[in-house]
CSV table of N, CA and C in Angstrom, one decimal:
chain,number,residue,atom,x,y,z
A,403,UNK,N,-82.3,25.3,-12.6
A,403,UNK,CA,-81.5,24.1,-12.6
A,403,UNK,C,-81.1,23.9,-11.2
A,404,UNK,N,-81.0,22.6,-10.9
A,404,UNK,CA,-80.6,22.3,-9.5
A,404,UNK,C,-79.0,22.3,-9.5
A,405,UNK,N,-78.5,22.2,-8.3
A,405,UNK,CA,-77.1,22.2,-8.1
A,405,UNK,C,-76.4,21.0,-8.7
A,406,UNK,N,-77.0,19.9,-8.7
A,406,UNK,CA,-76.3,18.7,-9.2
A,406,UNK,C,-76.2,18.8,-10.7
A,407,UNK,N,-77.1,19.4,-11.4
A,407,UNK,CA,-77.1,19.5,-12.8
A,407,UNK,C,-76.0,20.5,-13.2
A,408,UNK,N,-76.0,21.7,-12.4
A,408,UNK,CA,-75.0,22.7,-12.7
A,408,UNK,C,-73.6,22.2,-12.5
A,409,UNK,N,-73.4,21.4,-11.5
A,409,UNK,CA,-72.0,20.8,-11.2
A,409,UNK,C,-71.6,19.8,-12.3
A,410,UNK,N,-72.6,19.0,-12.8
A,410,UNK,CA,-72.3,18.1,-13.9
A,410,UNK,C,-71.9,18.8,-15.2
A,411,UNK,N,-72.7,19.9,-15.5
A,411,UNK,CA,-72.4,20.7,-16.7
A,411,UNK,C,-71.0,21.3,-16.6
A,412,UNK,N,-70.6,21.8,-15.4
A,412,UNK,CA,-69.3,22.5,-15.2
A,412,UNK,C,-68.2,21.5,-15.4
A,413,UNK,N,-68.4,20.3,-14.9
A,413,UNK,CA,-67.3,19.2,-15.0
A,413,UNK,C,-67.2,18.8,-16.5
A,414,UNK,N,-68.4,18.7,-17.1
A,414,UNK,CA,-68.4,18.3,-18.6
A,414,UNK,C,-67.7,19.4,-19.4
A,415,UNK,N,-68.0,20.6,-19.1
A,415,UNK,CA,-67.4,21.7,-19.9
A,415,UNK,C,-65.9,21.8,-19.7
A,416,UNK,N,-65.5,21.6,-18.5
A,416,UNK,CA,-64.0,21.5,-18.2
A,416,UNK,C,-63.3,20.4,-18.9
A,417,UNK,N,-63.9,19.3,-19.0
A,417,UNK,CA,-63.3,18.1,-19.7
A,417,UNK,C,-63.2,18.5,-21.2
A,418,UNK,N,-64.3,19.1,-21.8
A,418,UNK,CA,-64.2,19.4,-23.2
A,418,UNK,C,-63.1,20.4,-23.5
A,419,UNK,N,-62.9,21.4,-22.6
A,419,UNK,CA,-61.9,22.4,-22.8
A,419,UNK,C,-60.5,21.7,-22.7
A,420,UNK,N,-60.3,20.8,-21.8
A,420,UNK,CA,-59.0,20.1,-21.6
A,420,UNK,C,-58.8,19.2,-22.9
A,421,UNK,N,-59.8,18.5,-23.3
A,421,UNK,CA,-59.6,17.7,-24.5
A,421,UNK,C,-59.5,18.5,-25.8
A,422,UNK,N,-59.9,19.7,-25.8
A,422,UNK,CA,-59.9,20.5,-27.0
A,422,UNK,C,-58.5,21.1,-27.2
A,423,UNK,N,-57.5,20.9,-26.5
A,423,UNK,CA,-56.2,21.4,-26.7
A,423,UNK,C,-55.7,22.4,-25.7
A,424,UNK,N,-56.6,22.9,-24.9
A,424,UNK,CA,-56.2,23.9,-23.9
A,424,UNK,C,-55.3,23.3,-22.8
A,425,UNK,N,-55.3,22.0,-22.7
A,425,UNK,CA,-54.5,21.3,-21.7
A,425,UNK,C,-54.7,19.8,-21.8
A,426,UNK,N,-53.9,19.1,-21.1
A,426,UNK,CA,-54.0,17.6,-21.3
A,426,UNK,C,-53.6,17.0,-20.0
A,427,UNK,N,-54.1,15.8,-19.7
A,427,UNK,CA,-53.7,15.0,-18.5
A,427,UNK,C,-52.5,14.1,-18.9
A,428,UNK,N,-52.1,14.0,-20.1
A,428,UNK,CA,-51.0,13.2,-20.5
A,428,UNK,C,-49.7,13.9,-20.3
A,429,UNK,N,-48.9,13.4,-19.3
A,429,UNK,CA,-47.5,14.0,-19.1
A,429,UNK,C,-46.5,12.9,-19.6
A,430,UNK,N,-45.8,13.3,-20.6
A,430,UNK,CA,-44.9,12.3,-21.2
A,430,UNK,C,-43.7,12.1,-20.3
A,431,UNK,N,-43.1,10.9,-20.4
A,431,UNK,CA,-41.9,10.5,-19.7
A,431,UNK,C,-41.2,9.4,-20.5
A,432,UNK,N,-39.9,9.3,-20.4
A,432,UNK,CA,-39.1,8.3,-21.1
A,432,UNK,C,-37.9,8.0,-20.3
A,433,UNK,N,-37.4,6.8,-20.5
A,433,UNK,CA,-36.1,6.4,-19.8
A,433,UNK,C,-35.2,5.7,-20.8
A,434,UNK,N,-33.9,5.9,-20.5
A,434,UNK,CA,-32.9,5.2,-21.3
A,434,UNK,C,-31.8,4.7,-20.4
A,435,UNK,N,-31.3,3.5,-20.8
A,435,UNK,CA,-30.1,3.0,-20.0
A,435,UNK,C,-28.9,3.8,-20.4
A,436,UNK,N,-28.0,3.9,-19.4
A,436,UNK,CA,-26.7,4.6,-19.7
A,436,UNK,C,-25.6,3.5,-20.0
A,437,UNK,N,-24.7,3.9,-20.8
A,437,UNK,CA,-23.6,3.0,-21.1
A,437,UNK,C,-22.8,2.6,-19.9
A,438,UNK,N,-22.3,1.4,-19.9
A,438,UNK,CA,-21.5,0.9,-18.8
A,438,UNK,C,-22.1,-0.3,-18.2
A,439,UNK,N,-21.4,-0.8,-17.2
A,439,UNK,CA,-21.8,-1.9,-16.4
A,439,UNK,C,-21.5,-1.7,-15.0
A,440,UNK,N,-21.1,-2.7,-14.2
A,440,UNK,CA,-20.8,-2.6,-12.8
A,440,UNK,C,-19.5,-1.8,-12.6
A,441,UNK,N,-19.4,-1.1,-11.5
A,441,UNK,CA,-18.1,-0.5,-11.1
A,441,UNK,C,-17.5,-1.5,-10.2
A,442,UNK,N,-16.3,-1.9,-10.5
A,442,UNK,CA,-15.6,-3.0,-9.7
A,442,UNK,C,-14.3,-2.4,-9.1
A,443,UNK,N,-13.9,-2.7,-7.9
A,443,UNK,CA,-12.7,-2.2,-7.3
A,443,UNK,C,-11.5,-3.1,-7.8
A,444,UNK,N,-10.3,-2.5,-7.7
A,444,UNK,CA,-9.1,-3.2,-8.1
A,444,UNK,C,-8.6,-4.0,-6.9
A,445,UNK,N,-7.3,-4.5,-7.2
A,445,UNK,CA,-6.6,-5.3,-6.2
A,445,UNK,C,-5.4,-4.6,-5.7
A,446,UNK,N,-5.0,-4.9,-4.5
A,446,UNK,CA,-3.8,-4.2,-3.9
A,446,UNK,C,-3.2,-5.2,-2.9
A,447,UNK,N,-1.9,-5.5,-3.1
A,447,UNK,CA,-1.3,-6.4,-2.1
A,447,UNK,C,0.2,-6.5,-2.3
A,448,UNK,N,0.9,-7.2,-1.5
A,448,UNK,CA,2.3,-7.4,-1.5
A,448,UNK,C,2.6,-8.8,-1.1
A,449,UNK,N,3.5,-9.5,-1.8
A,449,UNK,CA,3.9,-10.9,-1.5
A,449,UNK,C,5.4,-10.9,-1.5
A,450,UNK,N,6.0,-11.0,-0.3
A,450,UNK,CA,7.5,-11.1,-0.2
A,450,UNK,C,8.0,-12.5,0.0
A,451,UNK,N,7.1,-13.5,0.0
A,451,UNK,CA,7.5,-14.9,0.1
A,451,UNK,C,8.4,-15.2,1.2
A,452,UNK,N,9.2,-16.2,1.1
A,452,UNK,CA,10.1,-16.7,2.1
A,452,UNK,C,11.5,-16.9,1.5
A,453,UNK,N,11.7,-16.3,0.3
A,453,UNK,CA,13.0,-16.5,-0.4
A,453,UNK,C,14.1,-15.6,0.1
A,454,UNK,N,13.8,-14.6,0.9
A,454,UNK,CA,14.9,-13.6,1.3
A,454,UNK,C,15.9,-14.3,2.2
A,455,UNK,N,17.1,-13.8,2.2
A,455,UNK,CA,18.1,-14.4,3.1
A,455,UNK,C,19.0,-13.4,3.7
A,456,UNK,N,19.6,-13.7,4.8
A,456,UNK,CA,20.6,-12.9,5.5
A,456,UNK,C,22.0,-13.4,5.1
A,457,UNK,N,22.9,-12.4,4.8
A,457,UNK,CA,24.2,-12.8,4.5
A,457,UNK,C,25.2,-11.8,5.2
A,458,UNK,N,26.4,-12.2,5.5
A,458,UNK,CA,27.4,-11.4,6.0
A,458,UNK,C,28.2,-10.8,4.9
A,459,UNK,N,28.0,-9.4,4.7
A,459,UNK,CA,28.7,-8.7,3.6
A,459,UNK,C,29.8,-7.8,4.0
A,460,UNK,N,30.4,-8.2,5.2
A,460,UNK,CA,31.5,-7.4,5.7
A,460,UNK,C,32.6,-7.3,4.7
A,461,UNK,N,33.3,-6.2,4.7
A,461,UNK,CA,34.4,-6.0,3.7
A,461,UNK,C,35.5,-7.1,3.7
A,462,UNK,N,35.7,-7.7,4.9
A,462,UNK,CA,36.7,-8.7,5.0
A,462,UNK,C,36.3,-10.1,4.6
A,463,UNK,N,35.0,-10.2,4.3
A,463,UNK,CA,34.5,-11.6,3.9
A,463,UNK,C,34.7,-12.0,2.5
A,464,UNK,N,35.2,-11.0,1.6
A,464,UNK,CA,35.5,-11.3,0.2
A,464,UNK,C,34.3,-12.0,-0.4
A,465,UNK,N,33.1,-11.4,-0.3
A,465,UNK,CA,31.9,-12.0,-0.9
A,465,UNK,C,30.8,-12.0,0.2
A,466,UNK,N,30.0,-13.0,0.2
A,466,UNK,CA,29.0,-13.0,1.2
A,466,UNK,C,28.8,-14.4,1.7
A,467,UNK,N,28.5,-14.5,3.0
A,467,UNK,CA,28.3,-15.8,3.7
A,467,UNK,C,26.9,-15.8,4.3
A,468,UNK,N,26.1,-16.8,4.0
A,468,UNK,CA,24.8,-16.9,4.6
A,468,UNK,C,24.9,-17.0,6.1
A,469,UNK,N,24.1,-16.2,6.8
A,469,UNK,CA,24.0,-16.3,8.3
A,469,UNK,C,22.6,-16.5,8.7
A,470,UNK,N,22.4,-16.8,10.0
A,470,UNK,CA,21.1,-17.0,10.6
A,470,UNK,C,21.0,-16.1,11.8
A,471,UNK,N,20.2,-15.0,11.7
A,471,UNK,CA,20.0,-14.2,12.9
A,471,UNK,C,19.4,-15.0,14.0
A,472,UNK,N,19.9,-14.8,15.2
A,472,UNK,CA,19.4,-15.5,16.3
A,472,UNK,C,20.3,-16.7,16.7
A,473,UNK,N,21.1,-17.2,15.7
A,473,UNK,CA,22.0,-18.3,15.9
A,473,UNK,C,23.5,-17.7,15.8
A,474,UNK,N,23.7,-17.1,14.6
A,474,UNK,CA,25.1,-16.5,14.4
A,474,UNK,C,25.2,-15.3,15.2
A,475,UNK,N,26.4,-15.0,15.7
A,475,UNK,CA,26.6,-13.8,16.6
A,475,UNK,C,27.4,-12.7,15.9
A,476,UNK,N,26.9,-11.5,15.9
A,476,UNK,CA,27.5,-10.4,15.3
A,476,UNK,C,28.6,-9.8,16.2
A,477,UNK,N,29.7,-9.3,15.6
A,477,UNK,CA,30.7,-8.6,16.4
A,477,UNK,C,31.0,-7.2,15.7
A,478,UNK,N,31.6,-6.3,16.4
A,478,UNK,CA,31.9,-5.0,15.8
A,478,UNK,C,32.7,-5.2,14.5
A,479,UNK,N,32.3,-4.4,13.5
A,479,UNK,CA,32.9,-4.5,12.2
A,479,UNK,C,32.0,-5.3,11.2
A,480,UNK,N,31.1,-6.1,11.7
A,480,UNK,CA,30.2,-6.9,10.8
A,480,UNK,C,29.2,-6.1,10.2
A,481,UNK,N,28.9,-6.4,8.9
A,481,UNK,CA,27.7,-5.9,8.2
A,481,UNK,C,26.9,-7.0,7.7
A,482,UNK,N,25.7,-7.1,8.2
A,482,UNK,CA,24.8,-8.2,7.8
A,482,UNK,C,23.7,-7.6,6.9
A,483,UNK,N,23.3,-8.3,5.9
A,483,UNK,CA,22.3,-7.7,5.0
A,483,UNK,C,21.2,-8.8,4.6
A,484,UNK,N,20.0,-8.3,4.7
A,484,UNK,CA,18.9,-9.1,4.2
A,484,UNK,C,18.6,-8.7,2.8
A,485,UNK,N,18.4,-9.6,1.9
A,485,UNK,CA,18.0,-9.3,0.5
A,485,UNK,C,16.8,-10.3,0.1
A,486,UNK,N,15.8,-9.7,-0.4
A,486,UNK,CA,14.7,-10.5,-0.9
A,486,UNK,C,14.0,-9.7,-2.0
A,487,UNK,N,12.9,-10.3,-2.5
A,487,UNK,CA,12.2,-9.7,-3.6
A,487,UNK,C,10.7,-9.7,-3.2
A,488,UNK,N,10.0,-8.6,-3.4
A,488,UNK,CA,8.6,-8.5,-3.1
A,488,UNK,C,7.8,-8.3,-4.4
A,489,UNK,N,6.7,-9.0,-4.6
A,489,UNK,CA,5.9,-8.9,-5.8
A,489,UNK,C,4.6,-8.0,-5.4
A,490,UNK,N,4.3,-7.1,-6.3
A,490,UNK,CA,3.1,-6.2,-6.0
A,490,UNK,C,1.9,-6.7,-6.8
A,491,UNK,N,0.8,-6.7,-6.2
A,491,UNK,CA,-0.5,-6.9,-6.8
A,491,UNK,C,-1.2,-5.5,-6.8
A,492,UNK,N,-1.4,-4.9,-7.9
A,492,UNK,CA,-2.0,-3.6,-8.0
A,492,UNK,C,-2.7,-3.4,-9.3
A,493,UNK,N,-4.0,-3.6,-9.2
A,493,UNK,CA,-4.8,-3.4,-10.4
A,493,UNK,C,-5.8,-2.3,-10.2
A,494,UNK,N,-6.0,-1.4,-11.1
A,494,UNK,CA,-6.8,-0.3,-11.0
A,494,UNK,C,-6.2,1.0,-11.6
A,495,UNK,N,-6.9,2.0,-11.7
A,495,UNK,CA,-6.4,3.3,-12.2
A,495,UNK,C,-5.7,4.0,-11.1
A,496,UNK,N,-4.8,4.9,-11.5
A,496,UNK,CA,-4.1,5.8,-10.5
A,496,UNK,C,-3.4,5.1,-9.4
A,497,UNK,N,-2.7,4.1,-9.7
A,497,UNK,CA,-2.0,3.3,-8.7
A,497,UNK,C,-0.5,3.9,-8.5
A,498,UNK,N,-0.3,4.5,-7.3
A,498,UNK,CA,1.0,4.8,-6.8
A,498,UNK,C,1.1,4.4,-5.4
A,499,UNK,N,2.3,4.2,-4.9
A,499,UNK,CA,2.4,3.7,-3.6
A,499,UNK,C,3.8,4.0,-3.0
A,500,UNK,N,3.9,3.9,-1.7
A,500,UNK,CA,5.2,3.9,-1.1
A,500,UNK,C,5.5,2.5,-0.6
A,501,UNK,N,6.7,2.1,-0.8
A,501,UNK,CA,7.1,0.7,-0.4
A,501,UNK,C,8.3,0.9,0.4
A,502,UNK,N,8.3,0.4,1.6
A,502,UNK,CA,9.4,0.6,2.5
A,502,UNK,C,9.5,-0.6,3.5
A,503,UNK,N,10.6,-0.5,4.3
A,503,UNK,CA,10.9,-1.5,5.3
A,503,UNK,C,10.9,-0.9,6.7
A,504,UNK,N,10.2,-1.5,7.6
A,504,UNK,CA,10.0,-1.0,8.9
A,504,UNK,C,10.6,-2.0,9.9
A,505,UNK,N,11.6,-1.6,10.6
A,505,UNK,CA,12.2,-2.5,11.7
A,505,UNK,C,11.4,-2.4,13.0
A,506,UNK,N,10.5,-1.5,13.1
A,506,UNK,CA,9.8,-1.3,14.3
A,506,UNK,C,10.6,-0.3,15.2
A,507,UNK,N,9.9,0.1,16.3
A,507,UNK,CA,10.6,1.1,17.2
A,507,UNK,C,11.3,0.3,18.3
A,508,UNK,N,12.4,0.9,18.7
A,508,UNK,CA,13.2,0.3,19.8
A,508,UNK,C,14.0,-1.0,19.5
A,509,UNK,N,14.1,-1.3,18.2
A,509,UNK,CA,14.8,-2.6,17.8
A,509,UNK,C,16.3,-2.4,17.6
A,510,UNK,N,16.7,-1.1,17.5
A,510,UNK,CA,18.1,-0.8,17.3
A,510,UNK,C,18.6,-0.3,18.7
A,511,UNK,N,19.5,-1.1,19.4
A,511,UNK,CA,19.8,-0.8,20.8
A,511,UNK,C,20.6,0.4,21.1
A,512,UNK,N,21.5,0.8,20.2
A,512,UNK,CA,22.3,2.0,20.4
A,512,UNK,C,22.9,2.6,19.1
A,513,UNK,N,23.6,3.7,19.3
A,513,UNK,CA,24.2,4.3,18.2
A,513,UNK,C,25.4,3.6,17.6
A,514,UNK,N,25.7,2.4,18.2
A,514,UNK,CA,26.8,1.6,17.7
A,514,UNK,C,26.4,0.8,16.5
A,515,UNK,N,25.1,0.9,16.2
A,515,UNK,CA,24.5,0.2,15.0
A,515,UNK,C,23.9,1.2,14.1
A,516,UNK,N,24.1,0.9,12.8
A,516,UNK,CA,23.3,1.7,11.8
A,516,UNK,C,22.5,0.7,11.0
A,517,UNK,N,21.3,1.1,10.7
A,517,UNK,CA,20.4,0.2,9.9
A,517,UNK,C,20.0,1.1,8.7
A,518,UNK,N,20.2,0.5,7.5
A,518,UNK,CA,19.7,1.2,6.3
A,518,UNK,C,18.7,0.2,5.5
A,519,UNK,N,17.7,0.8,4.9
A,519,UNK,CA,16.8,0.0,4.2
A,519,UNK,C,16.6,0.6,2.8
A,520,UNK,N,16.5,-0.3,1.8
A,520,UNK,CA,16.3,0.2,0.4
A,520,UNK,C,15.2,-0.7,-0.3
A,521,UNK,N,14.5,-0.1,-1.2
A,521,UNK,CA,13.6,-0.8,-2.0
A,521,UNK,C,14.0,-0.4,-3.5
A,522,UNK,N,14.3,-1.3,-4.3
A,522,UNK,CA,14.7,-1.0,-5.7
A,522,UNK,C,15.9,-0.1,-5.7
A,523,UNK,N,16.8,-0.2,-4.8
A,523,UNK,CA,18.0,0.6,-4.7
A,523,UNK,C,17.9,1.9,-4.1
A,524,UNK,N,16.7,2.4,-3.7
A,524,UNK,CA,16.6,3.7,-3.1
A,524,UNK,C,15.7,3.6,-1.9
A,525,UNK,N,15.8,4.7,-1.1
A,525,UNK,CA,14.9,4.8,0.1
A,525,UNK,C,13.5,5.3,-0.5
A,526,UNK,N,12.5,4.4,-0.5
A,526,UNK,CA,11.2,4.9,-1.1
A,526,UNK,C,10.2,5.0,0.0
A,527,UNK,N,10.6,5.1,1.3
A,527,UNK,CA,9.6,5.2,2.3
A,527,UNK,C,8.9,6.6,2.3
A,528,UNK,N,9.5,7.6,1.7
A,528,UNK,CA,8.9,8.9,1.6
A,528,UNK,C,8.6,9.4,0.2
A,529,UNK,N,9.2,8.8,-0.8
A,529,UNK,CA,9.0,9.2,-2.2
A,529,UNK,C,8.1,8.1,-2.9
A,530,UNK,N,6.9,8.4,-3.3
A,530,UNK,CA,6.1,7.4,-4.0
A,530,UNK,C,6.7,6.9,-5.2
A,531,UNK,N,6.5,5.6,-5.5
A,531,UNK,CA,6.9,5.0,-6.7
A,531,UNK,C,5.7,4.5,-7.5
A,532,UNK,N,5.8,4.4,-8.8
A,532,UNK,CA,4.7,3.9,-9.5
A,532,UNK,C,4.8,2.3,-9.4
A,533,UNK,N,3.7,1.7,-9.2
A,533,UNK,CA,3.6,0.3,-9.1
A,533,UNK,C,2.6,-0.2,-10.1
A,534,UNK,N,2.9,-1.4,-10.7
A,534,UNK,CA,2.0,-2.0,-11.6
A,534,UNK,C,1.9,-3.4,-11.2
A,535,UNK,N,0.8,-4.0,-11.6
A,535,UNK,CA,0.5,-5.4,-11.2
A,535,UNK,C,1.6,-6.3,-11.7
A,536,UNK,N,2.1,-7.1,-10.8
A,536,UNK,CA,3.2,-8.0,-11.1
A,536,UNK,C,4.6,-7.5,-11.0
A,537,UNK,N,4.8,-6.2,-10.7
A,537,UNK,CA,6.1,-5.7,-10.5
A,537,UNK,C,6.8,-6.4,-9.3
A,538,UNK,N,8.1,-6.6,-9.5
A,538,UNK,CA,8.9,-7.2,-8.5
A,538,UNK,C,10.0,-6.2,-8.0
A,539,UNK,N,10.1,-6.0,-6.7
A,539,UNK,CA,11.0,-5.0,-6.2
A,539,UNK,C,12.0,-5.7,-5.3
A,540,UNK,N,13.3,-5.4,-5.5
A,540,UNK,CA,14.3,-5.9,-4.5
A,540,UNK,C,14.3,-5.1,-3.3
A,541,UNK,N,14.3,-5.8,-2.1
A,541,UNK,CA,14.3,-5.1,-0.8
A,541,UNK,C,15.6,-5.5,-0.1
A,542,UNK,N,16.3,-4.6,0.5
A,542,UNK,CA,17.4,-4.9,1.3
A,542,UNK,C,17.4,-4.1,2.7
A,543,UNK,N,17.9,-4.8,3.7
A,543,UNK,CA,18.1,-4.2,5.0
A,543,UNK,C,19.5,-4.5,5.4
A,544,UNK,N,20.3,-3.5,5.7
A,544,UNK,CA,21.7,-3.6,6.1
A,544,UNK,C,21.9,-3.2,7.5
A,545,UNK,N,22.4,-4.1,8.4
A,545,UNK,CA,22.7,-3.8,9.8
A,545,UNK,C,24.2,-3.8,9.9
A,546,UNK,N,24.8,-2.6,10.3
A,546,UNK,CA,26.2,-2.4,10.5
A,546,UNK,C,26.5,-2.3,11.9
A,547,UNK,N,27.3,-3.2,12.5
A,547,UNK,CA,27.8,-3.1,13.9
A,547,UNK,C,29.1,-2.4,13.8
A,548,UNK,N,29.1,-1.1,14.1
A,548,UNK,CA,30.2,-0.2,13.9
A,548,UNK,C,31.5,-0.7,14.5
A,549,UNK,N,32.6,-0.7,13.7
A,549,UNK,CA,33.9,-1.2,14.2
A,549,UNK,C,34.4,-0.3,15.3
A,550,UNK,N,34.0,0.9,15.3
A,550,UNK,CA,34.4,1.9,16.3
A,550,UNK,C,33.7,1.7,17.7
A,551,UNK,N,33.0,0.7,17.9
A,551,UNK,CA,32.3,0.5,19.2
A,551,UNK,C,33.3,0.3,20.3
A,552,UNK,N,33.3,1.2,21.3
A,552,UNK,CA,34.3,1.2,22.3
A,552,UNK,C,34.1,0.1,23.4
A,553,UNK,N,35.2,-0.3,24.0
A,553,UNK,CA,35.3,-1.2,25.1
A,553,UNK,C,34.4,-2.4,24.9
A,554,UNK,N,33.5,-2.6,25.8
A,554,UNK,CA,32.6,-3.8,25.7
A,554,UNK,C,31.2,-3.4,25.5
A,555,UNK,N,31.0,-2.2,24.9
A,555,UNK,CA,29.6,-1.8,24.7
A,555,UNK,C,28.9,-2.7,23.8
A,556,UNK,N,27.6,-2.9,24.1
A,556,UNK,CA,26.7,-3.8,23.3
A,556,UNK,C,27.1,-5.2,23.2
A,557,UNK,N,27.8,-5.7,24.2
A,557,UNK,CA,28.1,-7.2,24.3
A,557,UNK,C,26.8,-7.9,24.6
A,558,UNK,N,26.5,-8.9,23.9
A,558,UNK,CA,25.2,-9.7,24.2
A,558,UNK,C,23.9,-8.9,23.9
A,559,UNK,N,24.0,-7.9,23.1
A,559,UNK,CA,22.9,-7.1,22.7
A,559,UNK,C,22.2,-7.6,21.5
A,560,UNK,N,20.9,-7.4,21.4
A,560,UNK,CA,20.2,-7.9,20.2
A,560,UNK,C,19.6,-6.8,19.4
A,561,UNK,N,19.8,-6.9,18.1
A,561,UNK,CA,19.1,-6.0,17.1
A,561,UNK,C,18.0,-6.9,16.6
A,562,UNK,N,16.8,-6.5,17.0
A,562,UNK,CA,15.6,-7.4,16.7
A,562,UNK,C,15.2,-7.2,15.2
A,563,UNK,N,15.3,-8.2,14.4
A,563,UNK,CA,14.8,-8.2,13.1
A,563,UNK,C,13.6,-9.2,12.8
A,564,UNK,N,13.2,-9.8,13.9
A,564,UNK,CA,12.1,-10.8,13.8
A,564,UNK,C,10.8,-10.1,13.5
A,565,UNK,N,10.6,-8.8,13.9
A,565,UNK,CA,9.4,-8.1,13.6
A,565,UNK,C,9.5,-7.2,12.4
A,566,UNK,N,10.5,-7.4,11.6
A,566,UNK,CA,10.7,-6.6,10.4
A,566,UNK,C,9.5,-6.7,9.4
A,567,UNK,N,9.0,-5.6,8.9
A,567,UNK,CA,7.9,-5.7,7.9
A,567,UNK,C,8.2,-4.8,6.7
A,568,UNK,N,7.8,-5.3,5.6
A,568,UNK,CA,7.8,-4.6,4.3
A,568,UNK,C,6.4,-4.1,4.1
A,569,UNK,N,6.2,-2.8,3.9
A,569,UNK,CA,4.9,-2.2,3.8
A,569,UNK,C,4.7,-1.5,2.4
A,570,UNK,N,3.5,-1.7,1.9
A,570,UNK,CA,3.1,-1.1,0.7
A,570,UNK,C,1.8,-0.3,1.0
A,571,UNK,N,1.9,1.0,0.8
A,571,UNK,CA,0.8,1.9,1.1
A,571,UNK,C,0.4,2.7,-0.1
A,572,UNK,N,-0.8,2.6,-0.5
A,572,UNK,CA,-1.3,3.4,-1.7
A,572,UNK,C,-1.3,4.9,-1.3
A,573,UNK,N,-0.9,5.7,-2.3
A,573,UNK,CA,-1.0,7.2,-2.2
A,573,UNK,C,-1.7,7.7,-3.4
A,574,UNK,N,-2.4,8.8,-3.3
A,574,UNK,CA,-3.0,9.4,-4.5
A,574,UNK,C,-2.0,10.1,-5.3
A,575,UNK,N,-2.0,9.9,-6.6
A,575,UNK,CA,-1.0,10.5,-7.5
A,575,UNK,C,-1.2,12.0,-7.5
């Protein structure tokens, strides 16, 4: 037999063995869809609007009087307070955040002034609070020009509140 015939017989014999159950060229495969659809991200934001107002809440005022920073002038013993409400947009799982007020650096000129900020009645700049979509939080900033200010210290001085910001920062629970 010549080599071509021997080769053809070998190939034929191999095919018969494979087709006879000793092996197969058929490799099965299957696919299935998994349950679910698109993964979509949530929403996160803060809206403090323009409804906040400054008032003079000094003990001698017997109530509060609306003031305008930059126009009205503060004197020792005055306590002025900003009060407003901020709405939270927070959709998604595992939503916690810190909500706080930042006056910025260098805006309080001396120790003759104290500034306190609260959100929902407490200082939440370091303790995370749970937030839900549509929550409204009262925000206050209180500037106290100490009555104990000596001599003429801080005459004509400004406590800058024009750069005041309310910040909402997501934190992992």
